PDB file of C-alpha atoms in Angstrom:
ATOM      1  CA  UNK A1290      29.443  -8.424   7.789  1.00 74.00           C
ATOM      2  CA  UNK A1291      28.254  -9.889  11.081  1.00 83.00           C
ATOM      3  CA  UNK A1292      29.373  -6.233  12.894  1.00 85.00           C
ATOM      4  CA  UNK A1293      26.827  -4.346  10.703  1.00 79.00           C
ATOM      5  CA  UNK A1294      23.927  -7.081  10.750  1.00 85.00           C
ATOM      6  CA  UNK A1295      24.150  -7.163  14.744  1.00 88.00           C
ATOM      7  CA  UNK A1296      24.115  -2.863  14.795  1.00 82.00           C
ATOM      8  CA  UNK A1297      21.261  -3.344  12.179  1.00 79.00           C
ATOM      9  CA  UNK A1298      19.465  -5.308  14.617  1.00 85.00           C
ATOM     10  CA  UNK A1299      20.128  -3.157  17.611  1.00 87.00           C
ATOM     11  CA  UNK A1300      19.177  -0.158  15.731  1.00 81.00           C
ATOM     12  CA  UNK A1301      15.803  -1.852  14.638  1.00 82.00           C
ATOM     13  CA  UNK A1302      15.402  -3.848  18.303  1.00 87.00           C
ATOM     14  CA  UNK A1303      15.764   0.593  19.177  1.00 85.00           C
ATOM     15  CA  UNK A1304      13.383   1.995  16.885  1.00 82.00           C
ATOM     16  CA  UNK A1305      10.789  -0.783  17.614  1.00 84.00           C
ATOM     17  CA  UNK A1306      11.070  -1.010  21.791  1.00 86.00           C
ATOM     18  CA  UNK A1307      12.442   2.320  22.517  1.00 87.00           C
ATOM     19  CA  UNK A1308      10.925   5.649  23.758  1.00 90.00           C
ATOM     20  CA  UNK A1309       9.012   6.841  20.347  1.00 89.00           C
ATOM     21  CA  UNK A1310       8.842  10.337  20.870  1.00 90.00           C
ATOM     22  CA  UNK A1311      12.442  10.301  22.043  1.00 92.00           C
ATOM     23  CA  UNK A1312      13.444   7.938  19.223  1.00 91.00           C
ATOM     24  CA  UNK A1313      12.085  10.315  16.566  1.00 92.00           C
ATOM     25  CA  UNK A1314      13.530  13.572  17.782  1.00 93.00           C
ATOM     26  CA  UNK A1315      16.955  11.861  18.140  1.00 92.00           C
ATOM     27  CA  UNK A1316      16.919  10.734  14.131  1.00 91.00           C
ATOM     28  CA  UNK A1317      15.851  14.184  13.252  1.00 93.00           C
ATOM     29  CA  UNK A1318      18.363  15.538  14.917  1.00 93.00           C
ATOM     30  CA  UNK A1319      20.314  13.691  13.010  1.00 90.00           C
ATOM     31  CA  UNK A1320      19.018  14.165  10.296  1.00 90.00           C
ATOM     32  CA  UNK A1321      19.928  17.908  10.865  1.00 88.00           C
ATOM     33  CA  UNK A1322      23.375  17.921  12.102  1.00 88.00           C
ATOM     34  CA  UNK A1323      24.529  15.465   9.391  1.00 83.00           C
ATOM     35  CA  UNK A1324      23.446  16.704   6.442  1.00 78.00           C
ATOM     36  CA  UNK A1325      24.719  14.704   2.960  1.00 78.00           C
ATOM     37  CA  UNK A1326      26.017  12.026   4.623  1.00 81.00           C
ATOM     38  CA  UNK A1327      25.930   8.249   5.412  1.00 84.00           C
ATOM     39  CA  UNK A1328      24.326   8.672   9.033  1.00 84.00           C
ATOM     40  CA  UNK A1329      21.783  11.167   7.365  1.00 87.00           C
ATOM     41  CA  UNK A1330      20.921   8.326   5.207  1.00 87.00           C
ATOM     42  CA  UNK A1331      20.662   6.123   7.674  1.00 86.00           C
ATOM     43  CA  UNK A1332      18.960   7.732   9.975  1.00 88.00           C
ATOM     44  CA  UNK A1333      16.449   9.121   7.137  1.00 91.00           C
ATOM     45  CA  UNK A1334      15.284   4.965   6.755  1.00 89.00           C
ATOM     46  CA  UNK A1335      15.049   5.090  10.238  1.00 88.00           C
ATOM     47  CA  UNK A1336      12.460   7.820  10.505  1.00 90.00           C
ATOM     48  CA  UNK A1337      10.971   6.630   7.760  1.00 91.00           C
ATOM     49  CA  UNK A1338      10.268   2.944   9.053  1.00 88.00           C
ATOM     50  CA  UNK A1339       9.291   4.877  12.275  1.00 88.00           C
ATOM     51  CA  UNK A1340       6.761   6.888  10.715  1.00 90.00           C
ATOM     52  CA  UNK A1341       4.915   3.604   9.255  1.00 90.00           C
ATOM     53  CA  UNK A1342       4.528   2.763  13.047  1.00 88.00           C
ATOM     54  CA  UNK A1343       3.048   6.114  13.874  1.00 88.00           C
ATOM     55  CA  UNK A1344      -0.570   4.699  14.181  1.00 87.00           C
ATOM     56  CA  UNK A1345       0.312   1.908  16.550  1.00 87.00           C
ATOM     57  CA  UNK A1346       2.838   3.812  18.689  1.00 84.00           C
ATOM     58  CA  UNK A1347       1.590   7.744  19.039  1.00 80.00           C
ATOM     59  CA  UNK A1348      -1.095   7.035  21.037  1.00 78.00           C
ATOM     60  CA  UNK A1349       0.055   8.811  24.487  1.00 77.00           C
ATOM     61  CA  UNK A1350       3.459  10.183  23.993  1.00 77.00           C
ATOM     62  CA  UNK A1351       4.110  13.543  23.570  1.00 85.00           C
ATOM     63  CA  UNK A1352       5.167  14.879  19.998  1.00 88.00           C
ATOM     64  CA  UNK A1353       5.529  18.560  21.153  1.00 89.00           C
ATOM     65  CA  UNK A1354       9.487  17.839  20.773  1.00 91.00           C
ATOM     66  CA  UNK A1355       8.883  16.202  17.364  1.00 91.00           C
ATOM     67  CA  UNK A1356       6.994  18.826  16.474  1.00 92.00           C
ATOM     68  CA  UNK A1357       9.541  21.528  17.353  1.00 92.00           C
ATOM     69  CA  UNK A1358      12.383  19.560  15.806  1.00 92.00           C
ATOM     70  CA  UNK A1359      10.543  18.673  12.547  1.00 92.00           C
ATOM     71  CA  UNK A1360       9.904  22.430  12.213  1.00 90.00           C
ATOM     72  CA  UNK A1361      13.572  23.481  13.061  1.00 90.00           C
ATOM     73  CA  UNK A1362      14.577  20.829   9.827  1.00 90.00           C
ATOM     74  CA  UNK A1363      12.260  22.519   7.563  1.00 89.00           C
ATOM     75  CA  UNK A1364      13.506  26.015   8.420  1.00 88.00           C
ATOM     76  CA  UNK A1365      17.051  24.572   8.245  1.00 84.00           C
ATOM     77  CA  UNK A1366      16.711  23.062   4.882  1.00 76.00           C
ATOM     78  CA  UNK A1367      16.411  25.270   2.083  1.00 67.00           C
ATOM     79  CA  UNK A1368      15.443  22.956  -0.692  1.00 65.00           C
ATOM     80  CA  UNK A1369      11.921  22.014   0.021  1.00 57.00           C
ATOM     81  CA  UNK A1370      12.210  19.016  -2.677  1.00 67.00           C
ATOM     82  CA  UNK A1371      15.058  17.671  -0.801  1.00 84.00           C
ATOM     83  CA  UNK A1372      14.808  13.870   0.593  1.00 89.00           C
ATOM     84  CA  UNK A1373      14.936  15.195   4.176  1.00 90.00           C
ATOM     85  CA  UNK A1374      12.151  17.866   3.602  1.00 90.00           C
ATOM     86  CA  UNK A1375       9.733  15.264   2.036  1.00 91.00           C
ATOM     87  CA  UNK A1376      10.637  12.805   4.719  1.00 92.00           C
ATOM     88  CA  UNK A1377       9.821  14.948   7.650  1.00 93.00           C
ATOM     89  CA  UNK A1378       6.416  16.005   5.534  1.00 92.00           C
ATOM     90  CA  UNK A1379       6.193  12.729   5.242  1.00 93.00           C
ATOM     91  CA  UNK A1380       6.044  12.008   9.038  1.00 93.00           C
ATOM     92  CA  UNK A1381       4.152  14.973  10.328  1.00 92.00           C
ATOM     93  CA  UNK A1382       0.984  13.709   7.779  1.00 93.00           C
ATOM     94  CA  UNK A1383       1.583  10.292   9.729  1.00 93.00           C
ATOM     95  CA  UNK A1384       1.648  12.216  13.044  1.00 91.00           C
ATOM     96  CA  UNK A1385      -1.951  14.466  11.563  1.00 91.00           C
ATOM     97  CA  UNK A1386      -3.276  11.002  10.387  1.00 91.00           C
ATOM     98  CA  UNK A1387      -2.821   9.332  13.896  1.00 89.00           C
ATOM     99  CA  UNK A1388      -3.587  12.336  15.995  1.00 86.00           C
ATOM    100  CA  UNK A1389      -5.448  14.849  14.619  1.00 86.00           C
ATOM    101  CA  UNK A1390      -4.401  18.203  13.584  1.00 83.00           C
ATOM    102  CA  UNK A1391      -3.998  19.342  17.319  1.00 83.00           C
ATOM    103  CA  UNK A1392      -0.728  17.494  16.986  1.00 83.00           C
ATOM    104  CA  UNK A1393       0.518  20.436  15.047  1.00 80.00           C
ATOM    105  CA  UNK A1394      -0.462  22.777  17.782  1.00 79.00           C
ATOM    106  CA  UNK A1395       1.907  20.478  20.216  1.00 68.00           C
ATOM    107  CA  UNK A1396       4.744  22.731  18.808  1.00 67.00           C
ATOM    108  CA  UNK A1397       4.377  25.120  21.328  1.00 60.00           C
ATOM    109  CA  UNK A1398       5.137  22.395  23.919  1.00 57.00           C
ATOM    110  CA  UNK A1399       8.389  20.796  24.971  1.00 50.00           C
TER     111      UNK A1399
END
């Protein structure tokens, strides 16, 4: 019990001090490579808490890798309903909310 509340708060200590562009393409891939499993779950919270911080953290890093790797899930996934399809929808409205549309046009870069 004590193992998994100190990697709980090394994964959160991570996601809230941690390179947020970098941070977010790691979970997605993730999120990709491990599909229907326990670190796909995991690492779907962990996008998800990300993505509430997208206003406060997106201001200067660059999401062209996000971008790219949030598209590469989509294509990847061929239930559009599934958890992992609405959570990376999910995100990229965060991302548009934050930054604009032109964030979508970042997918070109990186």
């Amino acid at each position: 019990v004590q193992l998994m509340r100190a990697l709980n708060l090394l994964v959160l200590k991570i996601l809230e001090h941690g390179e947020f562009a970098g941070v977010l393409t790691a979970l997605l891939q993730i999120i990709r490579a491990e599909r229907h499993g326990k670190l796909e779950e995991l690492a779907l919270k962990c996008m998800l808490k990300a993505a509430k911080t997208v206003p406060e953290r997106s201001g200067g890093a660059a999401l062209g890798p996000v971008v790219n790797e949030c598209a590469a899930l989509l294509a990847a996934d061929a239930a559009a309903g599934s958890v992992a399809a609405r959570a990376v929808k999910t995100l990229l409205n965060e991302l548009v909310k934050a930054r604009g549309a032109d964030v979508l046009a970042a997918a070109g870069e990186g």
